[in-house]
Every structure is written in C-alpha cells, then in structure tokens.
Short mmCIF file of C-alpha atoms and ligand atoms in Angstrom, two decimals:
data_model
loop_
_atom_site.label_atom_id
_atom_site.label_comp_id
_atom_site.label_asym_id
_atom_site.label_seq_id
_atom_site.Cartn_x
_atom_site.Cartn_y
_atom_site.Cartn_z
CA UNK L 7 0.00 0.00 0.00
CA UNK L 8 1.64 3.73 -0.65
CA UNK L 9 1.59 6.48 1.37
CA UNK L 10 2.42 10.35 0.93
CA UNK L 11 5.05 12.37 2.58
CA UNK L 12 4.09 15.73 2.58
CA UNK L 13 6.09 18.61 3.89
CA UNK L 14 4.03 21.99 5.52
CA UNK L 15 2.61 24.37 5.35
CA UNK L 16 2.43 24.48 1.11
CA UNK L 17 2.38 27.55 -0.81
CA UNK L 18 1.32 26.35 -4.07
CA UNK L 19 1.47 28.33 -7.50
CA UNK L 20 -0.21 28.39 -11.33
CA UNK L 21 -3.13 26.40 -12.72
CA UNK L 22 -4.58 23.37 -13.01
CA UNK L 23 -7.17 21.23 -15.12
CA UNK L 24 -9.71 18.98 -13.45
CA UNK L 25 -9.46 15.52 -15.14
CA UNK L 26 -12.85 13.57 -16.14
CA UNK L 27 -16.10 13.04 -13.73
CA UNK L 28 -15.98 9.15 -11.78
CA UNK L 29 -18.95 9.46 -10.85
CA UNK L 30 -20.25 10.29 -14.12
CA UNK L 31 -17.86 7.80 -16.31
CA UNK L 32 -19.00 4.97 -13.84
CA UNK L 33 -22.67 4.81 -14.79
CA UNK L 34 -21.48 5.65 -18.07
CA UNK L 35 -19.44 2.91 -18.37
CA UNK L 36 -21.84 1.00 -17.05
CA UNK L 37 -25.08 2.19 -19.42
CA UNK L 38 -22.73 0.89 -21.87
CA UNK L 39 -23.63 -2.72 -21.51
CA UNK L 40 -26.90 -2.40 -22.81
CA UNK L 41 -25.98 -1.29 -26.22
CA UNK L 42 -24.27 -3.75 -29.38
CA UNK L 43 -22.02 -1.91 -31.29
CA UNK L 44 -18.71 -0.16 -29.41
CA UNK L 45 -18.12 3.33 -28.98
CA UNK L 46 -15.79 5.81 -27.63
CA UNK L 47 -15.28 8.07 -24.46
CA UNK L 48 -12.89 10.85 -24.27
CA UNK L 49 -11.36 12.46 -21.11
CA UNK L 50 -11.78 9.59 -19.25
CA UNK L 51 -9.68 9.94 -15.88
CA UNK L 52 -7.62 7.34 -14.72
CA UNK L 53 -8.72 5.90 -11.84
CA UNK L 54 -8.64 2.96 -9.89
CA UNK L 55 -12.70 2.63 -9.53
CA UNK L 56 -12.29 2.92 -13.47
CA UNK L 57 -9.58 -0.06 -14.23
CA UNK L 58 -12.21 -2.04 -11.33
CA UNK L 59 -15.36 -1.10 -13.59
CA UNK L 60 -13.70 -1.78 -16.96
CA UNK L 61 -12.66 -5.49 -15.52
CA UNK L 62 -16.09 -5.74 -14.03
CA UNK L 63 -17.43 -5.52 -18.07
CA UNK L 64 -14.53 -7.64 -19.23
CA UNK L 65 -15.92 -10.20 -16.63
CA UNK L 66 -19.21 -10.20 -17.81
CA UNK L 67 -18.15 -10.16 -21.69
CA UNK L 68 -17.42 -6.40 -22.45
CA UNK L 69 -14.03 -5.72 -23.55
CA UNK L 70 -12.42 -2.24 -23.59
CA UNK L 71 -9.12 -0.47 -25.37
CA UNK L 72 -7.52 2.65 -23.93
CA UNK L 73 -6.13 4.95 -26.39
CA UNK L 74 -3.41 6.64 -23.88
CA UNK L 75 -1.99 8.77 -26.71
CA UNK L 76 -5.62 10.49 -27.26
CA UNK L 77 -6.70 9.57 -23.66
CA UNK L 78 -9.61 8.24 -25.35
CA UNK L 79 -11.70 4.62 -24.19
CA UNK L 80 -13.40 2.43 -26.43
CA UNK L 81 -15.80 -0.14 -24.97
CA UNK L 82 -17.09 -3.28 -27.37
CA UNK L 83 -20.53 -4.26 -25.59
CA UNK L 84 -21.31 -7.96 -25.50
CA UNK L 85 -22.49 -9.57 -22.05
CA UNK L 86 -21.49 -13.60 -22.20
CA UNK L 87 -22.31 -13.81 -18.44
CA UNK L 88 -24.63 -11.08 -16.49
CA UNK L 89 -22.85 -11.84 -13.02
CA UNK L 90 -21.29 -8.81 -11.21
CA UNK L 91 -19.11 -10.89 -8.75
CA UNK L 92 -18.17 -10.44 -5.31
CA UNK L 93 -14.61 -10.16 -6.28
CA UNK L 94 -15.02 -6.84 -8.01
CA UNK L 95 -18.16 -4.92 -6.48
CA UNK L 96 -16.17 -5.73 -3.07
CA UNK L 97 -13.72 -2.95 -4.42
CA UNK L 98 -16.07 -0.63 -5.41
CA UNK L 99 -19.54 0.08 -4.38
CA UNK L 100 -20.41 1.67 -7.68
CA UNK L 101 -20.89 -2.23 -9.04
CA UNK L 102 -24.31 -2.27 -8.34
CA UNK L 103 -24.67 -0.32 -11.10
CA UNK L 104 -24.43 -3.39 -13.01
CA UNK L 105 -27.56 -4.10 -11.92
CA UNK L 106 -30.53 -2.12 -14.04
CA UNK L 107 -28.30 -2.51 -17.57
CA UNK L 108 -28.24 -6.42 -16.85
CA UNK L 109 -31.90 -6.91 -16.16
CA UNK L 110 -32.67 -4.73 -18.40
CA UNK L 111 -30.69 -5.98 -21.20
CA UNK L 112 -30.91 -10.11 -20.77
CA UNK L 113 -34.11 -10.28 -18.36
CA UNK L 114 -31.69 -11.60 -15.41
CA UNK L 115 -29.24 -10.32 -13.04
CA UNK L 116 -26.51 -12.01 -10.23
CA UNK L 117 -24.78 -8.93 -8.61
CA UNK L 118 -22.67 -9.45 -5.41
CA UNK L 119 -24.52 -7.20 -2.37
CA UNK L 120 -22.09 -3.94 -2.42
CA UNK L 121 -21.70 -4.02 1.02
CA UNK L 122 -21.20 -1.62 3.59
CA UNK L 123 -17.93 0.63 3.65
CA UNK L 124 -16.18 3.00 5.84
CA UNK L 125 -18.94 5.54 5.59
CA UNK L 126 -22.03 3.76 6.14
CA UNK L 127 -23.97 0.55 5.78
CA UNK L 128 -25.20 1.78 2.33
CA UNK L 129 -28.08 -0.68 1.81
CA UNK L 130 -29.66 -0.85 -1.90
CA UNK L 131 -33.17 -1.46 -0.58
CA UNK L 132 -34.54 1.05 -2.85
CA UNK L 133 -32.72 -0.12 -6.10
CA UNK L 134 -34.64 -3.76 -5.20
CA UNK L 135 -38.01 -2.34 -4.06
CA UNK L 136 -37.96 -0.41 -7.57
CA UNK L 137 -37.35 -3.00 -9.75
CA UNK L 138 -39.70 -4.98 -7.85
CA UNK L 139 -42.54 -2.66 -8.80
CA UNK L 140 -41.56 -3.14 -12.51
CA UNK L 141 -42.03 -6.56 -12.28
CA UNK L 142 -38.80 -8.15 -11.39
CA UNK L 143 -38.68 -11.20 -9.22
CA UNK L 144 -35.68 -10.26 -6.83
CA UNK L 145 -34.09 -12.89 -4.21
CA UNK L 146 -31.07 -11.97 -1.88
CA UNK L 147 -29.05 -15.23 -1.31
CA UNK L 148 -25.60 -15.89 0.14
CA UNK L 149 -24.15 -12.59 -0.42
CA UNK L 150 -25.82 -11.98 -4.34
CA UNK L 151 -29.15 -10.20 -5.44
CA UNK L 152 -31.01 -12.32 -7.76
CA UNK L 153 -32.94 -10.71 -10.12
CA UNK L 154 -35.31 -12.06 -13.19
CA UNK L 155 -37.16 -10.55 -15.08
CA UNK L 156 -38.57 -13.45 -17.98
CA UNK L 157 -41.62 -11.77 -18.97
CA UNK L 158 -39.51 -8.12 -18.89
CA UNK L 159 -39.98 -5.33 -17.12
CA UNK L 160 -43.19 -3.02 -17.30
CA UNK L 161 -43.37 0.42 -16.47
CA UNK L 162 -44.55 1.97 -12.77
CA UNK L 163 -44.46 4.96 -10.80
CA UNK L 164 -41.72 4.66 -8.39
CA UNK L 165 -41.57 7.04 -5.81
CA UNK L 166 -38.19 7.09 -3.81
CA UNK L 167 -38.48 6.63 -0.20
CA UNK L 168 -35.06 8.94 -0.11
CA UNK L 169 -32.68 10.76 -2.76
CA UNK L 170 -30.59 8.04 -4.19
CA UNK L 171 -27.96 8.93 -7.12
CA UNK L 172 -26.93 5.21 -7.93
CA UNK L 173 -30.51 4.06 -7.46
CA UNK L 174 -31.56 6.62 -9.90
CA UNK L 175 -29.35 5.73 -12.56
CA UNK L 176 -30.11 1.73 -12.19
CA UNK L 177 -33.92 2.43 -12.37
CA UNK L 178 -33.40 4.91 -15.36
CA UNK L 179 -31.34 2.56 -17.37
CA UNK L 180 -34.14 -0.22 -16.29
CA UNK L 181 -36.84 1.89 -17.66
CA UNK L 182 -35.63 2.54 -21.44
CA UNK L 183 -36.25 -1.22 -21.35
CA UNK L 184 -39.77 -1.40 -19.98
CA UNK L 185 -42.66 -1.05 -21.57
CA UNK L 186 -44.77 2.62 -21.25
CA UNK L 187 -43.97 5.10 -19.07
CA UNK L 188 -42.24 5.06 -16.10
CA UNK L 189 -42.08 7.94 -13.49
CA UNK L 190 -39.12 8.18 -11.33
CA UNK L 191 -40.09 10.79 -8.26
CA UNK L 192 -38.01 11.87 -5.28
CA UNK L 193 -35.43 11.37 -8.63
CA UNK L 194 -31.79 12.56 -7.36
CA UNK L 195 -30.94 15.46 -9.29
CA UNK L 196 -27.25 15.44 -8.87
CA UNK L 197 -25.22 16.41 -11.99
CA UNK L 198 -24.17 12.87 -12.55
CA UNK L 199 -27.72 12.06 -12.86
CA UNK L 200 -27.91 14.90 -15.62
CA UNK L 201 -24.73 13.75 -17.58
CA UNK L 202 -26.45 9.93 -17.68
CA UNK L 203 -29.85 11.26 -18.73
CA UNK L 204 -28.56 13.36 -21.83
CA UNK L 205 -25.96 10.90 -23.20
CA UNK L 206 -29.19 8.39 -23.00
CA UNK L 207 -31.23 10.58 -25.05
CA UNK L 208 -28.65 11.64 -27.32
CA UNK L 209 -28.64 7.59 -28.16
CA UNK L 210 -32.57 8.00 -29.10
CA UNK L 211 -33.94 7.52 -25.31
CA UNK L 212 -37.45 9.73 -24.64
CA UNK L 213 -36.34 10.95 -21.03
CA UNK L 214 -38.32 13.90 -20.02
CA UNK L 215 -37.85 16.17 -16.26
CA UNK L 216 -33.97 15.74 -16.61
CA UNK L 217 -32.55 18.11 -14.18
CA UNK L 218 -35.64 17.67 -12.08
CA UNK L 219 -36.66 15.21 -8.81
CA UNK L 220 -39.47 13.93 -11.41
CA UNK L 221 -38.08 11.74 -14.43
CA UNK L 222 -40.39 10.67 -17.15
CA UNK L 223 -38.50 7.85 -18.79
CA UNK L 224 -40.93 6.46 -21.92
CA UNK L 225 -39.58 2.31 -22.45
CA UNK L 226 -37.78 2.28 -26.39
CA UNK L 227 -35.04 1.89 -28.60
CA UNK L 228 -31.76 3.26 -28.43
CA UNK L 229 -28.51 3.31 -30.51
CA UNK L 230 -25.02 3.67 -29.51
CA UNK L 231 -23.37 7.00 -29.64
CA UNK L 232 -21.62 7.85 -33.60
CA UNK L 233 -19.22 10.14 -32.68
CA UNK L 234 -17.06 10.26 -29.12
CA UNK L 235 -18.94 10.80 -25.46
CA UNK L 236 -16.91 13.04 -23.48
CA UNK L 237 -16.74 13.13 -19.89
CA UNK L 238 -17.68 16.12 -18.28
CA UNK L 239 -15.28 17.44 -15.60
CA UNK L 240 -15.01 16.47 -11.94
CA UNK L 241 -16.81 18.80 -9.48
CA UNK L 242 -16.13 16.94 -6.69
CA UNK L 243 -12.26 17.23 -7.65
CA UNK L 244 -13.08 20.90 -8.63
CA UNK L 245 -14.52 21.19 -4.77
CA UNK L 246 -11.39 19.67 -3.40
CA UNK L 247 -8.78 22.24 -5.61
CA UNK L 248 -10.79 24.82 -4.06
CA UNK L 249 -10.70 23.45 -0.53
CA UNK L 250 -6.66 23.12 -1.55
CA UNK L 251 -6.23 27.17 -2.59
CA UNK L 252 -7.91 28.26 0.05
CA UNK L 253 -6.71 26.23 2.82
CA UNK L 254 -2.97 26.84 1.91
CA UNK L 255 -4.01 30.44 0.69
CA UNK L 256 -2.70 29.66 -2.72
CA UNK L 257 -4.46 31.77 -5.71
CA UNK L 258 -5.12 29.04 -7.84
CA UNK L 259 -6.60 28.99 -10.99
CA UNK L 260 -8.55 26.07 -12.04
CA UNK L 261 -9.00 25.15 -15.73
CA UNK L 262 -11.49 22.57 -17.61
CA UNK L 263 -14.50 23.00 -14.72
CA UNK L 264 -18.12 24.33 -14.65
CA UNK L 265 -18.75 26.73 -12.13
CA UNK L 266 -22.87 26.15 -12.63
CA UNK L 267 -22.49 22.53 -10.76
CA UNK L 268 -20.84 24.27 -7.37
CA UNK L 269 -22.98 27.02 -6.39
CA UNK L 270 -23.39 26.01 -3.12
CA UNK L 271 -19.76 24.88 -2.36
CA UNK L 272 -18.88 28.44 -3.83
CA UNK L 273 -21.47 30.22 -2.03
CA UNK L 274 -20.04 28.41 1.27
CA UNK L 275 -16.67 29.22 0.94
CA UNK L 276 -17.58 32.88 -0.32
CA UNK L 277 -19.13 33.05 3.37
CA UNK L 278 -15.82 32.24 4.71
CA UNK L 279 -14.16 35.28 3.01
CA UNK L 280 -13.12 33.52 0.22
CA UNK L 281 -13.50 35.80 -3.41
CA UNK L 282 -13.90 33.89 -7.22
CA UNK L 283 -13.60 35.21 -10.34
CA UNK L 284 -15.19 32.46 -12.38
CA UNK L 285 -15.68 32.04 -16.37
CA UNK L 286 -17.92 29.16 -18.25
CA UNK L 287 -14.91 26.83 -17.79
CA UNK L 288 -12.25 28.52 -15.59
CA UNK L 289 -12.44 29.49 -11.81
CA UNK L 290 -9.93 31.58 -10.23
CA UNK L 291 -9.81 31.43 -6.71
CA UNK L 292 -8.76 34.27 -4.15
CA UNK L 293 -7.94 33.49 -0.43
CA UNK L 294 -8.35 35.92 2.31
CA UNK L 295 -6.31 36.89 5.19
CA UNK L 296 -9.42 36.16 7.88
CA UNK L 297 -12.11 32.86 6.91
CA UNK L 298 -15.23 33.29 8.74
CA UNK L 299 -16.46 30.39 11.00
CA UNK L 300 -19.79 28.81 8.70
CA UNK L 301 -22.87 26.43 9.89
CA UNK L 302 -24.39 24.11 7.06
CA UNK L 303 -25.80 20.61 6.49
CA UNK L 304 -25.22 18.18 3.90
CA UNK L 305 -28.07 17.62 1.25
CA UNK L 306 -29.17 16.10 -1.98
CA UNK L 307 -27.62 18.25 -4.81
CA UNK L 308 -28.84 21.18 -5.81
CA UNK L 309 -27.73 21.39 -1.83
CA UNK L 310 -23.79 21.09 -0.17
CA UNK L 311 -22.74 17.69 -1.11
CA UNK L 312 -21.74 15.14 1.11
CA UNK L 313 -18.76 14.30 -1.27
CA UNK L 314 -17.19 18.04 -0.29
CA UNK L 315 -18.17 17.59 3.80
CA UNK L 316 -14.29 16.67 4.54
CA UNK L 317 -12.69 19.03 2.49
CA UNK L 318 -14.73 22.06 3.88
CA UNK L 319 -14.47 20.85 7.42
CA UNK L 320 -10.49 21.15 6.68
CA UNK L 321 -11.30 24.76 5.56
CA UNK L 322 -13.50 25.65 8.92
CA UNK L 323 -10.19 24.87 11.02
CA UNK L 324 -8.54 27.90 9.75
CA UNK L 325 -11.01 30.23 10.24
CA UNK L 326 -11.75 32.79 13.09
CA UNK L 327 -14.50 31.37 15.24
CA UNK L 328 -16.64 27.98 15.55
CA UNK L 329 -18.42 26.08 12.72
CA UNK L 330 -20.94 23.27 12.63
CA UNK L 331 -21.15 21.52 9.81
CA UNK L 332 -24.02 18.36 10.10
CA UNK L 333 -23.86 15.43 7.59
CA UNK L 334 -27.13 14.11 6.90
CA UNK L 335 -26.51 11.83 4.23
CA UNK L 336 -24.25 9.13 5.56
CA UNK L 337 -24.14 7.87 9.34
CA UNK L 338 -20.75 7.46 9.53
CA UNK L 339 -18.47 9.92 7.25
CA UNK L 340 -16.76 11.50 10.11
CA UNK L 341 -14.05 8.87 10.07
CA UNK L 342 -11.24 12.13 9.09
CA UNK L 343 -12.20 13.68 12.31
CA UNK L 344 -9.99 11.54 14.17
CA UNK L 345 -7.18 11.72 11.99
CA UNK L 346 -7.23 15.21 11.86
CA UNK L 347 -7.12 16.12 15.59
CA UNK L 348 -3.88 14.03 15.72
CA UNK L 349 -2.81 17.23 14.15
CA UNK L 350 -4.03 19.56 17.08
CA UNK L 351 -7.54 20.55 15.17
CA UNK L 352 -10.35 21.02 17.71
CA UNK L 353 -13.26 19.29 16.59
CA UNK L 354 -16.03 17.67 18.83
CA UNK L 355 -18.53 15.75 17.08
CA UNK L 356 -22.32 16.07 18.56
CA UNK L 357 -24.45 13.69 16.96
CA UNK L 358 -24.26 14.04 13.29
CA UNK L 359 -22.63 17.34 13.65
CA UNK L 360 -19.07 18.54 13.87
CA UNK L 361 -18.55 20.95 15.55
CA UNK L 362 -14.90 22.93 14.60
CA UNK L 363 -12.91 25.17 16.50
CA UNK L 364 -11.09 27.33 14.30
CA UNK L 365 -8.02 29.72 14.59
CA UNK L 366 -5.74 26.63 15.38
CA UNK L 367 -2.80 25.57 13.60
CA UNK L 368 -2.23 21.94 12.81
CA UNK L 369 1.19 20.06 12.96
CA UNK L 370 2.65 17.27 10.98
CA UNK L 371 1.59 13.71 12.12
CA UNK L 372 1.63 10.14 11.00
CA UNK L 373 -2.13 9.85 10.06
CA UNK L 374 -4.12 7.14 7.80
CA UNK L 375 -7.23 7.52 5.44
CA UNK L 376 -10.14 5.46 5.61
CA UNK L 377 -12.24 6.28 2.49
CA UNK L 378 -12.18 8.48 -0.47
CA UNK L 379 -13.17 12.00 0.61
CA UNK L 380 -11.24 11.19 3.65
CA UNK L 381 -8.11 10.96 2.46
CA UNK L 382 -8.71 13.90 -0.08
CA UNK L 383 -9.32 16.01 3.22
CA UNK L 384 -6.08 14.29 4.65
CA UNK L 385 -4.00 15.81 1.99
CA UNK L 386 -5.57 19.34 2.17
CA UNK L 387 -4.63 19.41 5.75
CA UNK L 388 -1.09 18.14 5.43
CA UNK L 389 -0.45 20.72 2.77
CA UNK L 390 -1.58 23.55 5.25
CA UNK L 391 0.04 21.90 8.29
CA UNK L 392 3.41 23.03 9.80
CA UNK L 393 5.60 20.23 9.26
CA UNK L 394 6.06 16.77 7.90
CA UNK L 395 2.58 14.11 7.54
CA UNK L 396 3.22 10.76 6.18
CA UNK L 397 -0.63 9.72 4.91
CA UNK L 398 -0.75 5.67 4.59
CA UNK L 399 -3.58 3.94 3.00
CA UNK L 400 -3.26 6.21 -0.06
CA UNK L 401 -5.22 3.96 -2.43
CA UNK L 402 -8.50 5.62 -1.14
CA UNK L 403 -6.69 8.49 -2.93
CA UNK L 404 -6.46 6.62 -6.07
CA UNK L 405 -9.78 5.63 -6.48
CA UNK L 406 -11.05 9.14 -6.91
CA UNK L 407 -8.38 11.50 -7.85
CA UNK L 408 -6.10 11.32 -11.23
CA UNK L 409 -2.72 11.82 -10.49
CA UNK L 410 -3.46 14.49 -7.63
CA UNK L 411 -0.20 14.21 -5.66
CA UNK L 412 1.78 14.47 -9.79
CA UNK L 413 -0.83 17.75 -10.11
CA UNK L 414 0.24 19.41 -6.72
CA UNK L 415 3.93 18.33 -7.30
CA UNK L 416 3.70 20.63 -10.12
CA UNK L 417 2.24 23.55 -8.54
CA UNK L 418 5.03 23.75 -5.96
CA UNK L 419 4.02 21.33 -3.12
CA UNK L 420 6.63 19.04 -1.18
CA UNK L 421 4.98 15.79 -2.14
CA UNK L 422 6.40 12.12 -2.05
CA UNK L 423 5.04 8.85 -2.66
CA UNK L 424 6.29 5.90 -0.82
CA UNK L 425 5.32 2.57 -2.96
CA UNK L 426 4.13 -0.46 -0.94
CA UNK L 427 4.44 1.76 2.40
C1 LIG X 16 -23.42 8.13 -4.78
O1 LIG X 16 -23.41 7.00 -3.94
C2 LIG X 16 -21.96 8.51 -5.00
N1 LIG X 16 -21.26 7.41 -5.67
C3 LIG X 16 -21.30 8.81 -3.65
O2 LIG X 16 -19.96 9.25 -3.93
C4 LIG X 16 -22.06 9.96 -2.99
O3 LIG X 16 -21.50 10.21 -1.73
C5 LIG X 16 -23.54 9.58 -2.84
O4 LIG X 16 -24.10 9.23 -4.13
C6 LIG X 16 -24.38 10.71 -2.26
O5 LIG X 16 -24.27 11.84 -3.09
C7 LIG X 16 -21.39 7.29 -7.02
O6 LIG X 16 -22.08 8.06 -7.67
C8 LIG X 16 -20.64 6.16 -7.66
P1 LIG X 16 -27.06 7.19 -2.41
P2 LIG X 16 -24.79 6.15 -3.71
O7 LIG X 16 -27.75 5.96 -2.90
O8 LIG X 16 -25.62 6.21 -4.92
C9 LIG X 16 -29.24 5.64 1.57
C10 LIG X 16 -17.64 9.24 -3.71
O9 LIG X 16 -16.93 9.66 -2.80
N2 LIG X 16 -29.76 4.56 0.70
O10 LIG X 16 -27.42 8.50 -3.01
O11 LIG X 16 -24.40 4.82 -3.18
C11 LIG X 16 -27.73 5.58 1.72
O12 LIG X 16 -27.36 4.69 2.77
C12 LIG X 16 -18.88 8.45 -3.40
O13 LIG X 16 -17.44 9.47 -4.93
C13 LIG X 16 -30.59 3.60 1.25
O14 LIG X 16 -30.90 3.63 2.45
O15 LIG X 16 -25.48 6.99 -2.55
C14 LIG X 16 -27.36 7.01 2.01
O16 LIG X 16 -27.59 7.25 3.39
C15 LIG X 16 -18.99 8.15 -1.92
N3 LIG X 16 -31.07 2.61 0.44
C16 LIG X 16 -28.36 7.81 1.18
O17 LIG X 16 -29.45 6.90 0.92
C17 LIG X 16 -30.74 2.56 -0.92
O18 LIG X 16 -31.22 1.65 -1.62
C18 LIG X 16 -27.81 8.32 -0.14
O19 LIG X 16 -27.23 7.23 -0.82
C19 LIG X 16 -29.87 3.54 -1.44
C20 LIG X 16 -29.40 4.54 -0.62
#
C-alpha cells in the first residue's frame, strides 16, 4: 500500500485542469452494456474505480481499449455472463450499477450485495423495491441479489423513499427497457444524474424532467453513440482544488471545470471570506487573510454535497471562530475527524454534527485515510500543516483522484510517494 510524505505548510502556484467526472464515467461505463455496437469516451480519468469497472465488463463479456496517446476509451458491448461478482463490487460500491443494464438488457441479473464501507452501511433497498414494482422477481441469497425478469420489465411509478444517485441511474437505465412510461419521483438530481440522462437521449432515449426530482423515462429503442462521449469534468475534484487554494491560501486557478455545478460549495466558501472570479470553464480562486467560522448541512444536490463535507471541514479549522457543519446523508463519514485532531484541530462531534474550532494551527503527524473524501481532506490538511505528515492507506486516494499528488507536485508542493508503504 503507498503512502504520501508531505512537507508543511504548502504555498502552491499556477493552474490546473480537473481531469474527467468518476462518478459520471461509472454509470457511463456502465449504461454501456446495454448497447451492441462499441463506442468511444474521451477524457476519461484514470482511476482505480475505473480499471475495477472496466474489468467488471470484461468479466461479464465487455471488452475495452484505452487509447493513452488520445486519452480516449473504447468499450465493445457484448455480455457472455450477467454476473457482477463479489470479487469486483467488493472494491467498489459503484458495481451495483451493473444491476438495471443487466436486467434490463438479458431479463436476469446475479450482482454481489455492495456491502457496507467505511462511511455507512449503504443498503440498496430502494434499487430492489424499484425493480420490484416493474415486475422483477428479486431474491437476496448468500451474499448476491437475484434478479429475473422473464416476462420483462413493465413500467410503474416509483416514488423514492429517499434521494438516491446510484438508485436513480439503475432504475433509469431499467426503464428505457420497460414497456410505457415510467415515473421516477423523489429522482436525485445530482449532476451525474444529468450527464447519464442526456448521453441516454442523445442515443434516441425519450427521457423527459432531466434536471428535475421527477423523471419521465418512456420504455424504447436506443442506438449507440456515432461520434465520441466526453466526460464532463469532476466537481467533486473541482470542490477539493478549491478546498486546496484556500486552505494553503494559494491563488489558484482552475481550468477545464463548470462553475454552474458548485454554487453552493462556492457560495459556502464565499461566506468564509473567500473571493472567485469564475468564467464558463475557468475558476480563479482568491484566499483571504481572515475565513469566517460557517454552519451548514449536507443535502441532496442542488444542496452542499456530502462528497465536499471533509474538504470544507479542513477549511472551517482555519477560520476565526466555531463552525458546525451536520452530515445528513451518511451515518458514519466522520471517520477524518480523528485523523485530523492528531494534528491539534479542535473538533467535537455532537451527533451528526461537527462541531470545529477554528483559529488553530495543525502540525505534521503520522495519520491514515479510511475512504475516499477522507483521504482527499487528509492531503488538504497536510499541505496547510506546519511540518512533515506521512498519509498511509493512499489507495482511497487513487480511487477518486487522477494523479493528484503528480498535479500538486507541479504547482510547488513538497509531495512524495512511498510505494508499498
Ligand atoms: C453516490 O453513492 C456517490 N457514488 C457517492 O460518492 C455519494 O457520496 C452519494 O451518491 C451521495 O451523493 C457514485 O455516484 C458512484 P445514495 P450512492 O444511494 O448512490 C441511503 C464518492 O466519494 N440509501 O445517493 O451509493 C444511503 O445509505 C462516493 O465518490 C438507502 O438507504 O449513494 C445514504 O444514506 C462516496 N437505500 C443515502 O441513501 C438505498 O437503496 C444516499 O445514498 C440507497 C441509498
């Protein structure tokens, strides 16, 4: 397992892009199983939760080529077994997004349970209960959902219980396949969501509401894309650059990004002090002397996402005063809390609320992550921290984040990675 040495407090320099969306080239990659000719993605990032996904397909029959020279992806659709195994989905979570394309696709489905992970149980009751109600006969046996579907699946009104994005996808992916109309309500309207609805109607799906909690998916025919499908840019990465410049006061500009899907991370941070100039594609960040102490909760988008609660709680220990930032999405994602007051912050947590202490400095300290956003938050610390932090456990990094101890090498940081530390 590597680590990252990473030397304190950073002042970092000069620009940087914001590789491809994972959590929009995921159900991408998966949607792709349910077409029969191959296509192409461009700007794909390279991930480890993308290598996982692409031998996910390759288990189930869909090869892929990478085209590193034009960073390009091309996926040849064929599914010779519709199994998601234990194996891979144990990796990544995202697998049961296997689940709508295969049932939808072949009328049958064996996906491995995801599992819990570091930041909750993360059931997939809703995913089941949906497909139920369009007709599929589900069993849960010895780790595996069981899902047919002989007769096909036939159009309903589901009506979420509570916001899910990968629950939304499955069901929308499910319903090109069904015949009539099929509402999705309490729909999660998370960009991601967005990016999967219009590729899937620029392939000939009828998907009207996209944008909205209320999708109106009509069953039908699609093709697979003619020309390349780009992936859109990361805003979760964006979030994290942002939590970066202002954290180590670095004016950083960030390039290849769109502004429109961060309003409320921006409008957060410009509560703290913190001044953007942005354009369609480019946001240049300007830190402040004094951050102002801020109180928010985490919410389905169009409100402060879950995915950015580490990375601004980082943030809130440098400013002048006491914030409370409450997750409500996930039980447990306060795992970085600990980690973090090895390195002197003051943070107490009440409940599902943090509550942060600002106007401390932190030091340099031996610290691990535990999941994705956690470690991202790791890193912003260390950067801003006086001294040396080794991080272990970095593949948490990897699975989200192209290259980003290569990016912030670049900009000036004091970054090393220790292989198989
Ligand atoms: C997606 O996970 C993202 N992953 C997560 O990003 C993100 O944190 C999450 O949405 C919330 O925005 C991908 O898109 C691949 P949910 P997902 O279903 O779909 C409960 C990252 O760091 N729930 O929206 O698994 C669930 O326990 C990852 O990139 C049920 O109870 O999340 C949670 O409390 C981490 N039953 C809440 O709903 C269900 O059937 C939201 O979960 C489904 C969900």
């Amino acid at each position: 397992m590597d680590s990252l040495v990473i030397k304190g407090p950073a002042s970092l320099k000069g620009e940087v892009t914001i590789s491809g969306s994972k959590n929009t080239v995921l159900p991408l990659l998966f949607a792709g199983l349910v077409f029969d000719e191959p296509f192409s993605f461009s700007n794909v990032p390279r991930l480890w939760d993308v290598e996982t996904t692409l031998q996910l397909l390759k288990s189930m029959g869909t090869e892929s080529q990478w085209n590193k020279e034009e960073g390009t992806l091309t996926l040849v659709p064929k599914i010779t077994m519709p199994v998601a195994e234990y194996e891979w989905v144990k990796k990544m979570r995202a697998g049961i997004l296997a689940l709508g394309p295969l049932i939808a696709k072949t009328g049958e489905a064996k996906v491995s349970l995801p599992g819990g992970c570091a930041i909750g149980a993360r059931p997939v009751n809703f995913h089941l209960d949906a497909l139920k109600k369009m007709g599929a006969e589900i069993a849960v046996e010895n780790g595996y959902i069981h899902a047919k579907a002989p007769k096909g699946l036939k159009a309903a009104v589901i009506d979420f219980p509570e916001v899910t994005v990968t629950g939304t996808e499955n069901l929308m992916i499910a319903a090109l396949f069904a015949k009539g109309t099929t509402h999705l309500k309490n729909a999660a309207q998370e960009p991601e969501v967005t990016h999967l609805a219009e590729f899937l109607k620029s392939c000939g799906a009828k998907i009207d509401g996209i944008g909205s909690g209320h999708l109106v998916i009509e069953g039908g025919a699609i093709q697979a894309p003619r020309s390349k499908v780009a992936v859109p840019p990361d805003r979760i990465e964006t979030g994290t650059w942002i939590a970066i410049a202002v954290t180590t006061r670095s004016p950083l500009r960030l390039k290849s990004v769109n502004p429109g899907e961060l309003t409320e991370v921006l409008d957060i941070y410009r509560k703290m002090g913190v001044g953007f100039e942005t354009t369609s594609n480019e946001i240049q960040v300007i830190p402040s002397e004094v951050y102002k102490p801020v109180e928010l909760e985490t919410a389905p988008y169009p409100g402060f996402p879950t995915d950015m609660q580490a990375q601004l709680l980082v943030s809130c220990c440098f400013a002048q005063g006491t914030s409370r930032i409450r997750e409500k999405i996930f039980e447990n994602r306060f795992m970085h809390v600990a980690e973090l007051r090895r390195m002197g912050a003051q943070i107490e947590i009440e409940g599902n609320c943090a509550v942060v202490k600002g106007g401390t400095s932190l030091q340099g300290a031996p610290i691990m992550a535990t999941d994705l956003r956690a470690s991202a938050c790791l890193v912003v610390a260390a950067l801003a921290a006086q001294g040396t932090t080794t991080i272990s456990r970095i593949y948490h990094l990897d699975r989200g984040y192209q290259k980003l101890d290569q990016k912030l090498k670049r900009l000036g940081a004091d970054i090393t990675r220790l292989s198989g530390v």
